[in-house]
Short mmCIF file of C-alpha atoms and ligand atoms in Angstrom, two decimals:
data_model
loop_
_atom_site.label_atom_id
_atom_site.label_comp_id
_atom_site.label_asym_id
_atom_site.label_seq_id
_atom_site.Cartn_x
_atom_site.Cartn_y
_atom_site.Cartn_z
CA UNK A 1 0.00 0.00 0.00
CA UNK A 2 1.38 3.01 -0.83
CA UNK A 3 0.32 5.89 0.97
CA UNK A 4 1.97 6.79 4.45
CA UNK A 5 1.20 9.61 7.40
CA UNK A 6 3.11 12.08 8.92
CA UNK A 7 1.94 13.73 11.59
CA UNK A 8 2.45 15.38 15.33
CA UNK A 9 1.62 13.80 18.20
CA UNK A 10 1.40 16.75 20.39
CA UNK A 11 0.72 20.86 20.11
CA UNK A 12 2.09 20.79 17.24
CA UNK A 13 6.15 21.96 16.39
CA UNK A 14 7.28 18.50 16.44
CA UNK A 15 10.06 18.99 13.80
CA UNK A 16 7.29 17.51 11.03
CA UNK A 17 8.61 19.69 7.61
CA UNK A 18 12.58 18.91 8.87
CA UNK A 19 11.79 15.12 8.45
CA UNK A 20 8.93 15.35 5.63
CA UNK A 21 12.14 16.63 3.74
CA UNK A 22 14.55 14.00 5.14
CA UNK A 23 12.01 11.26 3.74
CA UNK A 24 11.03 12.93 0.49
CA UNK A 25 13.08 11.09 -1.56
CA UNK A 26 11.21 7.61 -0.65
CA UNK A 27 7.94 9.57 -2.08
CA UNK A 28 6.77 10.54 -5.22
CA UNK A 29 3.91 12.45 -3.78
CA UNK A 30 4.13 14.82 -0.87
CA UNK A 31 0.47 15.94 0.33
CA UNK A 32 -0.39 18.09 3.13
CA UNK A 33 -4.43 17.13 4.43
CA UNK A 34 -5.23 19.67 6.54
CA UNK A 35 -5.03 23.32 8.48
CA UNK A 36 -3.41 26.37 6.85
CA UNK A 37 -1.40 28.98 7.07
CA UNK A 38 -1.32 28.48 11.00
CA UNK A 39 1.13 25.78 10.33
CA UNK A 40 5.03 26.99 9.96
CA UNK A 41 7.38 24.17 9.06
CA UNK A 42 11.35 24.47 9.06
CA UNK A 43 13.65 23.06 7.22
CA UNK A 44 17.60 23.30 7.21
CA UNK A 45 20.10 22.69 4.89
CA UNK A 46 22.93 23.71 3.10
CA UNK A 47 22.91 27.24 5.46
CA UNK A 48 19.47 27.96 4.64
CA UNK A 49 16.71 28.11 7.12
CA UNK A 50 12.84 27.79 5.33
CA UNK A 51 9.40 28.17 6.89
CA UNK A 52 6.54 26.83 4.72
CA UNK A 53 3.18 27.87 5.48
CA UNK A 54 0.73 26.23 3.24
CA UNK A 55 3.21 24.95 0.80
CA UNK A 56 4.11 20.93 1.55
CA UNK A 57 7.80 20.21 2.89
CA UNK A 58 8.74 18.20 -0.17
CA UNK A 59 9.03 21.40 -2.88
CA UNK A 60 12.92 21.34 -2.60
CA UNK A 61 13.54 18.17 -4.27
CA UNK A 62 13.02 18.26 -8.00
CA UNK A 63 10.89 15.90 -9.53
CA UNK A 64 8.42 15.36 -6.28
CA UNK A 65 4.81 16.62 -6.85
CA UNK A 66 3.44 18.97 -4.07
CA UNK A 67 0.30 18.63 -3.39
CA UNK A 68 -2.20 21.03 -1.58
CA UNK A 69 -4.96 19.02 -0.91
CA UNK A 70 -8.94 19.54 -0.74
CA UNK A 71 -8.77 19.43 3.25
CA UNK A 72 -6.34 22.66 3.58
CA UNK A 73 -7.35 26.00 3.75
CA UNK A 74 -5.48 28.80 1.90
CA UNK A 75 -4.48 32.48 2.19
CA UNK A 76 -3.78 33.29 -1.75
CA UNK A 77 -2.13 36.25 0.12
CA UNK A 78 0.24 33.79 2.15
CA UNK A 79 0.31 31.27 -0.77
CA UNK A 80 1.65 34.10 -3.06
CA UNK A 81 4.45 35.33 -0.80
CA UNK A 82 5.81 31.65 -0.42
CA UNK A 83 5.76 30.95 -4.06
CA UNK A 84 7.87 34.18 -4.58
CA UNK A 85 10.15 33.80 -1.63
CA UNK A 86 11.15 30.03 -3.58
CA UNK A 87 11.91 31.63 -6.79
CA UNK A 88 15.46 32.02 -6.28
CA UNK A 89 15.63 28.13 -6.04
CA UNK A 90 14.29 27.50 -9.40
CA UNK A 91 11.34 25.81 -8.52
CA UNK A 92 9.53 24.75 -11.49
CA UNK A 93 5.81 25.17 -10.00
CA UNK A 94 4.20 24.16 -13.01
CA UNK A 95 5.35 20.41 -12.45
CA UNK A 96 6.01 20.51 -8.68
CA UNK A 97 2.91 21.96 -7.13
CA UNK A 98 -0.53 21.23 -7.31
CA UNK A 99 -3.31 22.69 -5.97
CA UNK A 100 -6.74 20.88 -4.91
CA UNK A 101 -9.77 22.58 -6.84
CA UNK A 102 -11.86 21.83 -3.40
CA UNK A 103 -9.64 23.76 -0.91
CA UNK A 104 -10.92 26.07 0.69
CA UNK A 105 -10.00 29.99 0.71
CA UNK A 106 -9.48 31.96 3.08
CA UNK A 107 -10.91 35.27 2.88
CA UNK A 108 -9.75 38.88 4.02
CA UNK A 109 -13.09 39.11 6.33
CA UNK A 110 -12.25 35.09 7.44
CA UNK A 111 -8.98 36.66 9.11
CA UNK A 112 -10.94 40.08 10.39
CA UNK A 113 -13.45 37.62 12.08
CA UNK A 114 -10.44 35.27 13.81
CA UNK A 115 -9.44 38.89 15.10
CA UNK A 116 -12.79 39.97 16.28
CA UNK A 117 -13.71 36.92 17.82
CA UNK A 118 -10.66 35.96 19.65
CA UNK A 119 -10.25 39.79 21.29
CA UNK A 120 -14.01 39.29 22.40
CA UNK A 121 -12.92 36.36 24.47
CA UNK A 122 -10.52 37.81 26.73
CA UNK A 123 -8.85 36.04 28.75
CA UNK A 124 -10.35 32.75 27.37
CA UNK A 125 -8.61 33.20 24.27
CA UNK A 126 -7.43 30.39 22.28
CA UNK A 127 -4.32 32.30 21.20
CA UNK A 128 -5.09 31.37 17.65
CA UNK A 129 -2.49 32.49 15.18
CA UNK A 130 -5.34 34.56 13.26
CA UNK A 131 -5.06 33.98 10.01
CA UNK A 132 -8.60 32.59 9.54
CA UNK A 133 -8.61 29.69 10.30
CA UNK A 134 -11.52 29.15 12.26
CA UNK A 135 -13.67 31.10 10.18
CA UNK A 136 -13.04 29.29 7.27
CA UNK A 137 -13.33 25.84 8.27
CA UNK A 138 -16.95 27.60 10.16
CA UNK A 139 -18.06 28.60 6.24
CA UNK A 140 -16.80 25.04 5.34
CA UNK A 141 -18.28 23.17 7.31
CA UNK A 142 -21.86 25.38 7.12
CA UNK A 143 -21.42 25.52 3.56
CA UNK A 144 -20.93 28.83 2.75
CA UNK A 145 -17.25 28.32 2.17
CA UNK A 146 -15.57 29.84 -1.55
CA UNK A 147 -13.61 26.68 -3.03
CA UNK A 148 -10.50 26.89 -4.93
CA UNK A 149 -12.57 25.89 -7.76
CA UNK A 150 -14.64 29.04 -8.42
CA UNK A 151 -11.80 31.43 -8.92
CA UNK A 152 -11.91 29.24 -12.40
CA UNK A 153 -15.36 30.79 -13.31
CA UNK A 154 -16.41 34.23 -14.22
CA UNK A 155 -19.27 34.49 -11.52
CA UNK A 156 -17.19 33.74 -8.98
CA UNK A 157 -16.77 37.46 -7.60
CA UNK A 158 -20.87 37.67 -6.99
CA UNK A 159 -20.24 35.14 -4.48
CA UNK A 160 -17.33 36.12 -2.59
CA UNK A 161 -19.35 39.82 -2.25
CA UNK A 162 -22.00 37.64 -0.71
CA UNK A 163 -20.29 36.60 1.66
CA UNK A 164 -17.92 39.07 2.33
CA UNK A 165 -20.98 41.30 3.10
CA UNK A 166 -22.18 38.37 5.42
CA UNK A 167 -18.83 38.93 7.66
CA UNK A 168 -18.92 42.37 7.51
CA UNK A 169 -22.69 41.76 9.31
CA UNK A 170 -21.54 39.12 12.09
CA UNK A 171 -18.50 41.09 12.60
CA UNK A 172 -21.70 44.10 13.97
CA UNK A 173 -22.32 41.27 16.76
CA UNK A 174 -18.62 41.29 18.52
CA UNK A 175 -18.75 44.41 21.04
CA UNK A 176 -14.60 44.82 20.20
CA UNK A 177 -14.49 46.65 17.62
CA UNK A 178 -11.84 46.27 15.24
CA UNK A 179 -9.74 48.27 12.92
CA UNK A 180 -8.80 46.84 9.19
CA UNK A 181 -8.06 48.65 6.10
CA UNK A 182 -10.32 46.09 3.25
CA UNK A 183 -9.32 47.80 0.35
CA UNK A 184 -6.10 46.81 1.04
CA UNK A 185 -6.63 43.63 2.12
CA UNK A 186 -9.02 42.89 -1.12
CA UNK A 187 -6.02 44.17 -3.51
CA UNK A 188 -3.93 41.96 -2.16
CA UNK A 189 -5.97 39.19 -2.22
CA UNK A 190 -7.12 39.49 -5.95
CA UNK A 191 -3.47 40.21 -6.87
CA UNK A 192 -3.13 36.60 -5.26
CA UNK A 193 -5.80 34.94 -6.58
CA UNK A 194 -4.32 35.57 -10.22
CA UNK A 195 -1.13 33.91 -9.47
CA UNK A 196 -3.09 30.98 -8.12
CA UNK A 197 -5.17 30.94 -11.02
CA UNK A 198 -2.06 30.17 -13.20
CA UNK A 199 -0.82 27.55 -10.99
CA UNK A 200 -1.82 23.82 -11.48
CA UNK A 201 -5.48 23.18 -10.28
CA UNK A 202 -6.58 19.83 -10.23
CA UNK A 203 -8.94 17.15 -9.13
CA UNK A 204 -6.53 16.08 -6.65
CA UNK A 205 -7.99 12.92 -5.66
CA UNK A 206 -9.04 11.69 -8.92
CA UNK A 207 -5.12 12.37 -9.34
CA UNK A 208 -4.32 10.67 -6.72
CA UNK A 209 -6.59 7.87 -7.09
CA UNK A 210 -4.59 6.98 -10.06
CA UNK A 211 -1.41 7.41 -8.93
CA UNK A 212 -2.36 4.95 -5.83
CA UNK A 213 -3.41 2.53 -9.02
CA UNK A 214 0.02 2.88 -10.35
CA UNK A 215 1.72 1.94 -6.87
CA UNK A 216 3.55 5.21 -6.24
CA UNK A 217 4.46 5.94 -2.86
CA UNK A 218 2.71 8.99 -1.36
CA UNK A 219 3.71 10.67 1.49
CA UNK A 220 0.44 12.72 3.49
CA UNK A 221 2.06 15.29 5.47
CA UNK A 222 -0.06 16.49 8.67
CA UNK A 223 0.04 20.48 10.34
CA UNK A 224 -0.36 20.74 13.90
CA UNK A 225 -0.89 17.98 15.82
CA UNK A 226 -2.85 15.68 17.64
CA UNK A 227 -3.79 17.51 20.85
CA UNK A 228 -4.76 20.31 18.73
CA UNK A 229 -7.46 17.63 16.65
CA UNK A 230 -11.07 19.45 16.48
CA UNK A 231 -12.22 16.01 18.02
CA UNK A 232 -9.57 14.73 20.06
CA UNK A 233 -7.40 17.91 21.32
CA UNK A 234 -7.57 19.69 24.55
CA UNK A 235 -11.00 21.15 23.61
CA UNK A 236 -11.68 24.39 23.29
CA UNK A 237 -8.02 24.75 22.72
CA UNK A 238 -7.53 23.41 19.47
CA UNK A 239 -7.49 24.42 15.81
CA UNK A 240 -10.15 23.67 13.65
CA UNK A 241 -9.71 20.62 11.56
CA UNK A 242 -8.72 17.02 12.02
CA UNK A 243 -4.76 16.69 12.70
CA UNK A 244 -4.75 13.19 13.70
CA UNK A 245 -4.81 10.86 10.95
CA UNK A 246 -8.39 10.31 9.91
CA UNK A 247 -7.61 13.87 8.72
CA UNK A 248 -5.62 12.15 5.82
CA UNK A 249 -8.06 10.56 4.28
CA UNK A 250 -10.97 13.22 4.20
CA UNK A 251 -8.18 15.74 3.37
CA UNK A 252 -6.88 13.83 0.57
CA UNK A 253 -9.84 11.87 -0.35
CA UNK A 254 -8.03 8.54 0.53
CA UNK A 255 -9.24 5.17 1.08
CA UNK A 256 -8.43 4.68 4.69
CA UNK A 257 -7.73 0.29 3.15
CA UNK A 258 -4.63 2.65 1.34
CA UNK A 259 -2.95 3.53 4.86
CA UNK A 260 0.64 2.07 4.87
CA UNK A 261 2.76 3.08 7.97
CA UNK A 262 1.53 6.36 10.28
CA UNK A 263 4.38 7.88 11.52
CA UNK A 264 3.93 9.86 14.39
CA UNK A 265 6.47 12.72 15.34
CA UNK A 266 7.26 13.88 18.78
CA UNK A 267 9.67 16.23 20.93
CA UNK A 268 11.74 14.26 23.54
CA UNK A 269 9.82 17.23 25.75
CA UNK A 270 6.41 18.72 25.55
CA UNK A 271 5.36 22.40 23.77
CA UNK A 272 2.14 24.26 23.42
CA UNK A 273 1.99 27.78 21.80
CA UNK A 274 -1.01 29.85 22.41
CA UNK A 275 -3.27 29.25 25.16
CA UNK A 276 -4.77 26.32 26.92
CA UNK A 277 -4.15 23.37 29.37
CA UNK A 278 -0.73 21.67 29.59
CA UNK A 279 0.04 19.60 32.41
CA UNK A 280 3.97 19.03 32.65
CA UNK A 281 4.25 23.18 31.64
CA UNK A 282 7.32 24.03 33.31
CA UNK A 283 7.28 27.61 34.94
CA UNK A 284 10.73 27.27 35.82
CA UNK A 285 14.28 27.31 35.18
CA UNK A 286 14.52 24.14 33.66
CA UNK A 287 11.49 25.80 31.39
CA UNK A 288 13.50 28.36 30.52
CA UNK A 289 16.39 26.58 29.93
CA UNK A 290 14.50 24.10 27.18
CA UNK A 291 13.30 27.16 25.66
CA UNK A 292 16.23 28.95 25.05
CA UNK A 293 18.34 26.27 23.96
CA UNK A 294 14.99 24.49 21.62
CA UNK A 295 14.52 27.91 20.46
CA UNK A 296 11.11 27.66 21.25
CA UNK A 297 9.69 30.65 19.35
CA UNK A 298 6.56 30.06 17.06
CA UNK A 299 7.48 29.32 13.20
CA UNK A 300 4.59 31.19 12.18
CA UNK A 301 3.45 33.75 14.43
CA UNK A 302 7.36 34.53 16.86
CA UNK A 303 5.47 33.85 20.01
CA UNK A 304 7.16 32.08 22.68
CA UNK A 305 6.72 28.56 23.27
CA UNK A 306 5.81 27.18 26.55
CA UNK A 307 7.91 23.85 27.24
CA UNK A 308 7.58 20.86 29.49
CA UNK A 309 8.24 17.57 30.62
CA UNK A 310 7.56 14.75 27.98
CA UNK A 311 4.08 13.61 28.58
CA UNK A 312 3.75 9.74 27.95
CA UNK A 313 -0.23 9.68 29.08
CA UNK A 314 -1.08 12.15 26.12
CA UNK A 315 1.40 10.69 23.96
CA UNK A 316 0.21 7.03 24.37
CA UNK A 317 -3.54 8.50 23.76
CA UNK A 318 -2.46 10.01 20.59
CA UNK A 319 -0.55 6.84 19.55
CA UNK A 320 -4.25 5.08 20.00
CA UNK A 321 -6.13 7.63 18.19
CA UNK A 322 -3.97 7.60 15.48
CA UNK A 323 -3.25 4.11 15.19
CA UNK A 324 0.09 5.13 14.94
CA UNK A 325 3.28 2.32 13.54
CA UNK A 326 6.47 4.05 13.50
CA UNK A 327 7.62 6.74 15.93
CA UNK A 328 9.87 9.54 15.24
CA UNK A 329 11.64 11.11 18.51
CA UNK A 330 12.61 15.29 17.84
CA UNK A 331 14.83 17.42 19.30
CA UNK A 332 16.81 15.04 21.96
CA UNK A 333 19.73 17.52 21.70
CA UNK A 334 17.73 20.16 23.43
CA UNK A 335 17.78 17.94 27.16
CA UNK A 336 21.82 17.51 26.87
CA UNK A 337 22.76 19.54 30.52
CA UNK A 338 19.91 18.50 32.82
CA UNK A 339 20.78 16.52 35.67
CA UNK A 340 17.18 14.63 36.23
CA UNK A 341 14.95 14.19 33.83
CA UNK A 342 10.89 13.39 34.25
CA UNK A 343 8.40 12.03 32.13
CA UNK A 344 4.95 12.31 32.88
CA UNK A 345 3.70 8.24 33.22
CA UNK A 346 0.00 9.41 35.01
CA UNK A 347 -2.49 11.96 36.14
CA UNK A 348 -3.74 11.68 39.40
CA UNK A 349 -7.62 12.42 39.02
CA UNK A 350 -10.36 12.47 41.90
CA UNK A 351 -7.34 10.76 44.42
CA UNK A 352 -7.09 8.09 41.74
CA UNK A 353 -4.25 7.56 38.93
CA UNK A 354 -5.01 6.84 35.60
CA UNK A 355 -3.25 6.09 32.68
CA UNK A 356 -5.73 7.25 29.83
CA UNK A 357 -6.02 11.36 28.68
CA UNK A 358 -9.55 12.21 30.79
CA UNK A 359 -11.97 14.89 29.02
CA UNK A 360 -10.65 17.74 31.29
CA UNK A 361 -6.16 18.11 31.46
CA UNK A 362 -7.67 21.96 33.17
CA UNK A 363 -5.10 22.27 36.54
CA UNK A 364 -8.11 21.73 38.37
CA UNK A 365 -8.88 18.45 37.20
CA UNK A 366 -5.44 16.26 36.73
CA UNK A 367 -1.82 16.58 38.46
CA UNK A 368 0.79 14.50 36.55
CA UNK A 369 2.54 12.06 38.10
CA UNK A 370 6.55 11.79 37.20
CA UNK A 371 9.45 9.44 36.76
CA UNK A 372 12.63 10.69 37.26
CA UNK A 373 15.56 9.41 34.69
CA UNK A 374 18.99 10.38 34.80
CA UNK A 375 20.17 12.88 32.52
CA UNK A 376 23.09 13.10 30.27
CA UNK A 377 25.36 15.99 29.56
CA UNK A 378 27.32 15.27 26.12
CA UNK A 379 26.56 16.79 23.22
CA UNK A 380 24.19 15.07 20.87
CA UNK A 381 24.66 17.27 17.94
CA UNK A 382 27.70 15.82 16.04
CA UNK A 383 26.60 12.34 16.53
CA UNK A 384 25.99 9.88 13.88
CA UNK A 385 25.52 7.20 14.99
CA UNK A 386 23.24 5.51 17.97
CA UNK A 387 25.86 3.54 19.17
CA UNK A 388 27.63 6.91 20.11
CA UNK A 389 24.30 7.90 22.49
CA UNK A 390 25.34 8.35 25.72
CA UNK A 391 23.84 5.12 28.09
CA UNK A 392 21.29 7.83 29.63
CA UNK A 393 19.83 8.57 26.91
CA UNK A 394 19.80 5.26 25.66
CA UNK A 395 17.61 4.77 28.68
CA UNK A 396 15.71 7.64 28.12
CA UNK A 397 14.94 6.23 24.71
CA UNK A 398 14.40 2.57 25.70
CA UNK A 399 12.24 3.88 28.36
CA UNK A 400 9.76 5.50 26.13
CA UNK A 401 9.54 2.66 23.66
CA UNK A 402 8.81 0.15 26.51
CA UNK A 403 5.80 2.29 27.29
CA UNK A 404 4.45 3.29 23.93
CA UNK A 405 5.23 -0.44 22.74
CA UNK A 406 6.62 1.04 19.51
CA UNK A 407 10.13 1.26 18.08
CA UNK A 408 11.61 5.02 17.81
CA UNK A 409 13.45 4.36 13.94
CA UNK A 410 14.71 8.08 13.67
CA UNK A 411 15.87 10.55 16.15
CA UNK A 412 16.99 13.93 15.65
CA UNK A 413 20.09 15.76 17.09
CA UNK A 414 19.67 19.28 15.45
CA UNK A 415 17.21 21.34 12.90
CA UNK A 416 19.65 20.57 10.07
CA UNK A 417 18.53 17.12 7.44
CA UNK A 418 22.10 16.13 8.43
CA UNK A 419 21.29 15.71 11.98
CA UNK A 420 19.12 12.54 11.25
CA UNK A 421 19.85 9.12 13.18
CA UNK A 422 18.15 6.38 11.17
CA UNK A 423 18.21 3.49 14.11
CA UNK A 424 19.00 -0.04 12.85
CA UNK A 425 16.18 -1.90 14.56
P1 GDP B 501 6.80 21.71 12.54
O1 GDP B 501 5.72 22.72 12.59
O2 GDP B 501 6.40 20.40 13.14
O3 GDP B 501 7.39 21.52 11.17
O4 GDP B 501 7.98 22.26 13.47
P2 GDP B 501 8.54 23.78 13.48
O5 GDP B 501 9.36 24.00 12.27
O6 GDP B 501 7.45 24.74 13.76
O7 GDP B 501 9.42 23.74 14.80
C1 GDP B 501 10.47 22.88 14.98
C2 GDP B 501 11.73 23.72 15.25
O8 GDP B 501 12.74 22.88 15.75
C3 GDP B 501 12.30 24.34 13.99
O9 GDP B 501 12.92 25.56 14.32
C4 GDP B 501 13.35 23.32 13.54
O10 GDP B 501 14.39 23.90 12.78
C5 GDP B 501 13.85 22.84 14.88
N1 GDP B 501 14.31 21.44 14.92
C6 GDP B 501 13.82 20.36 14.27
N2 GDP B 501 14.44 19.24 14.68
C7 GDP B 501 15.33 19.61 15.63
C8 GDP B 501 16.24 18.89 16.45
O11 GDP B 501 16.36 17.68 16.42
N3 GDP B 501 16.99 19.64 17.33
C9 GDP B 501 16.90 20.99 17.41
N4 GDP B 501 17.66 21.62 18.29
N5 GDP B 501 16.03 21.69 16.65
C10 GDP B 501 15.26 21.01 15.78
P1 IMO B 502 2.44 23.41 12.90
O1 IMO B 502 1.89 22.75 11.67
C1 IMO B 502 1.68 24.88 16.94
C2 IMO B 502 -2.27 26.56 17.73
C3 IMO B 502 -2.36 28.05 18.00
C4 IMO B 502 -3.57 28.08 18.92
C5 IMO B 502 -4.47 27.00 18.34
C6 IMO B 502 -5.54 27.52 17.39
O2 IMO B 502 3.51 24.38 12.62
O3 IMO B 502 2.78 22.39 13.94
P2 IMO B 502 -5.56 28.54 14.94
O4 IMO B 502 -4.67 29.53 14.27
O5 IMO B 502 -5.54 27.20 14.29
O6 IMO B 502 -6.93 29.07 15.17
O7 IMO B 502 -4.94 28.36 16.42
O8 IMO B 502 -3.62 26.11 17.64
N1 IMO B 502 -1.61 26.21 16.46
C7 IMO B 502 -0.38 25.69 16.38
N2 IMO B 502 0.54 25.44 17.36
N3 IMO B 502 1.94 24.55 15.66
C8 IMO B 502 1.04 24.76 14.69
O9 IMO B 502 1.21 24.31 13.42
C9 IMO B 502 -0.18 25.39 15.03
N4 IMO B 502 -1.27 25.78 14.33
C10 IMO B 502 -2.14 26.26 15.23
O10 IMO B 502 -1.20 28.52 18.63
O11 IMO B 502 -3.20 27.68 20.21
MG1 MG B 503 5.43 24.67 13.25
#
């Protein structure tokens, strides 16, 4: 079967575009099946640092198809300055990216609404990244929603007035008022809609129902991740689509009898950006110290990450959810120089511990419970090769596999596609 997963298994920031470009080359096809331009994935080589928005990680190889599926939604606005930004590389668009006629677009009022409706909640804000994204998946999902595939027809502009006066109503009901300049906004956006016009617009699953006929290995590449799933995540707290891998297949129009392996992606510590619940947050030094040295700033929006103890309650839930086969462990240079290391292995709930992620992670409602491991203090970043892991680690790593009952194949030392450990298992 041809068609693997890629996807987070936590807020999100897992290191997912570093290694969709590390495993390019084993794809033909790399598709990403949901969220938008809320996603920012980096990827490092040869001394240059990119962040893709909407774009999948795969565009840097030549001769890999790119596809935008029917399950993202996107900002022509955003989509146009990340086509530009890649022209230096010689990119030839017309045969490596493709663009699903049933996406969605996001609209100048979609990302005045976000705006209008997050500063009306005050202090029980989601800390959304506002570009829209709630909005449009709301229009989507009501079916009022403008689809990639009107921009093809002439009429096309009656609609979006439609609803663009629609927004401009609800937008009467928020008490905050808000200011925005729409003429600019709508010049921009028109300006962008005519590049994406002259990109490739397909049928993408049509396309890739007979590319799956032909055997070619497809790679789906997931935003966000799983605690951030509309369903599944730490609800209200979460974006507004399906992250986890269900997402895949209603994003790409997959059978879900085409699934291959699901490879979920994780930090060797926990981070959530924006607001919400997070039960190993660290407030402390130790916080501060996995922040600075993770760089744990937001790829999309600059905001600082808040960081924590690896969380193996959530991370076995999300393993479940997403049936996942392979695991992929981020970022395990980032702990090198802490003395004692905890994992979270329970909450304590009621008086009671569980083992199983409850409907409320609030403080209120669950205090993790810890193990303490040793630490290690070399440096991880010039290593090669597994053998070379210092024994604490090892632990660390042998530790977490015992309890998720899944084999760690690849573990990353550094952003750059060099720092890759492939783990002869
Ligand atoms: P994504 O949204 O899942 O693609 O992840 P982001 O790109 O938003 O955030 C991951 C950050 O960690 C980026 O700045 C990467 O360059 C960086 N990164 C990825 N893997 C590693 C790693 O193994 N070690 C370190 N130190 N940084 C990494
Ligand atoms: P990638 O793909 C981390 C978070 C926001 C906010 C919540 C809702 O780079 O991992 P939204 O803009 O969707 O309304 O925000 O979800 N969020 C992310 N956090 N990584 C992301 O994407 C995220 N996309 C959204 O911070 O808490
Ligand atoms: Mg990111």
């Amino acid at each position: 079967m041809p068609v693997d997963i890629i996807l987070g298994l936590q807020w999100g920031d897992e290191g997912k575009g570093k290694i969709v470009d590390v495993l390019s080359k084993q794809y033909k096809i790399i598709a990403r099946f949901q969220g938008g331009p809320n996603a920012g994935h980096t990827l490092e080589f040869d001394g240059i640092k990119h962040v893709l928005h909407t774009i999948p990680s795969g565009i840097f190889h030549n001769s890999i198809i790119n596809l935008i599926g029917n399950g993202v939604v996107i900002d022509p606005v955003i989509l146009e300055k990340e086509i530009k930004s890649l022209y230096k590389y010689n990119i030839n668009f017309s045969k490596s990216l493709f663009i699903s006629r049933k996406a969605h677009l996001i609209l100048p009022t979609h990302r005045i609404l976000d705006a209008a409706s997050e500063a009306s909640k005050g202090n029980k804000k989601i800390g959304s990244t506002l570009k829209g994204i709630g909005p449009t998946y709301m229009d989507k999902t009501g079916r009022n929603g403008i689809r990639v595939g009107d921009i093809e027809k002439s009429n096309w502009i009656n609609k979006y007035n439609q609803l663009k006066e629609k927004h401009l109503k609800l937008l009467n009901f928020y008490e905050v008022k808000i200011e925005f300049d729409l003429k600019k906004f709508e010049k921009e956006f028109f300006q962008a809609i005519d590049l994406i016009n002259e990109m490739n617009i397909i049928d993408s699953e049509v396309f890739l129902h007979n590319e799956i006929k032909s055997n070619v290995n497809i790679l789906a590449e997931g935003a966000q991740g799983s605690l951030l799933d509309i369903d599944f995540g730490s609800y209200p707290y979460v974006t507004s689509s399906n992250t986890t891998a269900a997402g895949a297949c209603t994003g790409l129009g997959i059978p879900p009898n085409q699934l291959n392996n699901i490879i979920g992606i994780f930090k060797a510590y926990s981070t959530r950006v924006g607001s919400g619940p997070f039960p190993t947050e660290l407030s402390n030094s130790i916080g501060k110290k996995i922040a600075k040295i993770g760089n744990e700033f937001g790829s999309t929006t600059g905001r600082s990450r808040r960081c924590g103890w690896l969380d193996l309650v959530s991370l076995k839930y999300a393993v479940r959810i997403n049936g996942i086969t392979k695991l992929i462990m981020m970022k395990s240079d980032v702990l090198s120089g802490i003395e004692k290391i905890k994992i979270c292995v329970g909450y304590e709930m009621d008086g009671k511990k569980i083992d199983y992620f409850p409907y409320s992670i609030e403080k209120h409602s669950v205090i993790p419970i810890y193990k303490e491991l040793k630490g290690w203090f070399e440096d991880l970043t010039k290593i090669e090769n597994e053998n070379e892991f210092p024994v604490n680690f090892k632990n660390y790593i042998s530790y977490i596999e015992k309890e998720l009952n899944i084999p760690i194949s690849i573990i990353s030392v550094g952003p750059n596609r060099k720092q890759t450990i492939f783990r002869n298992l």
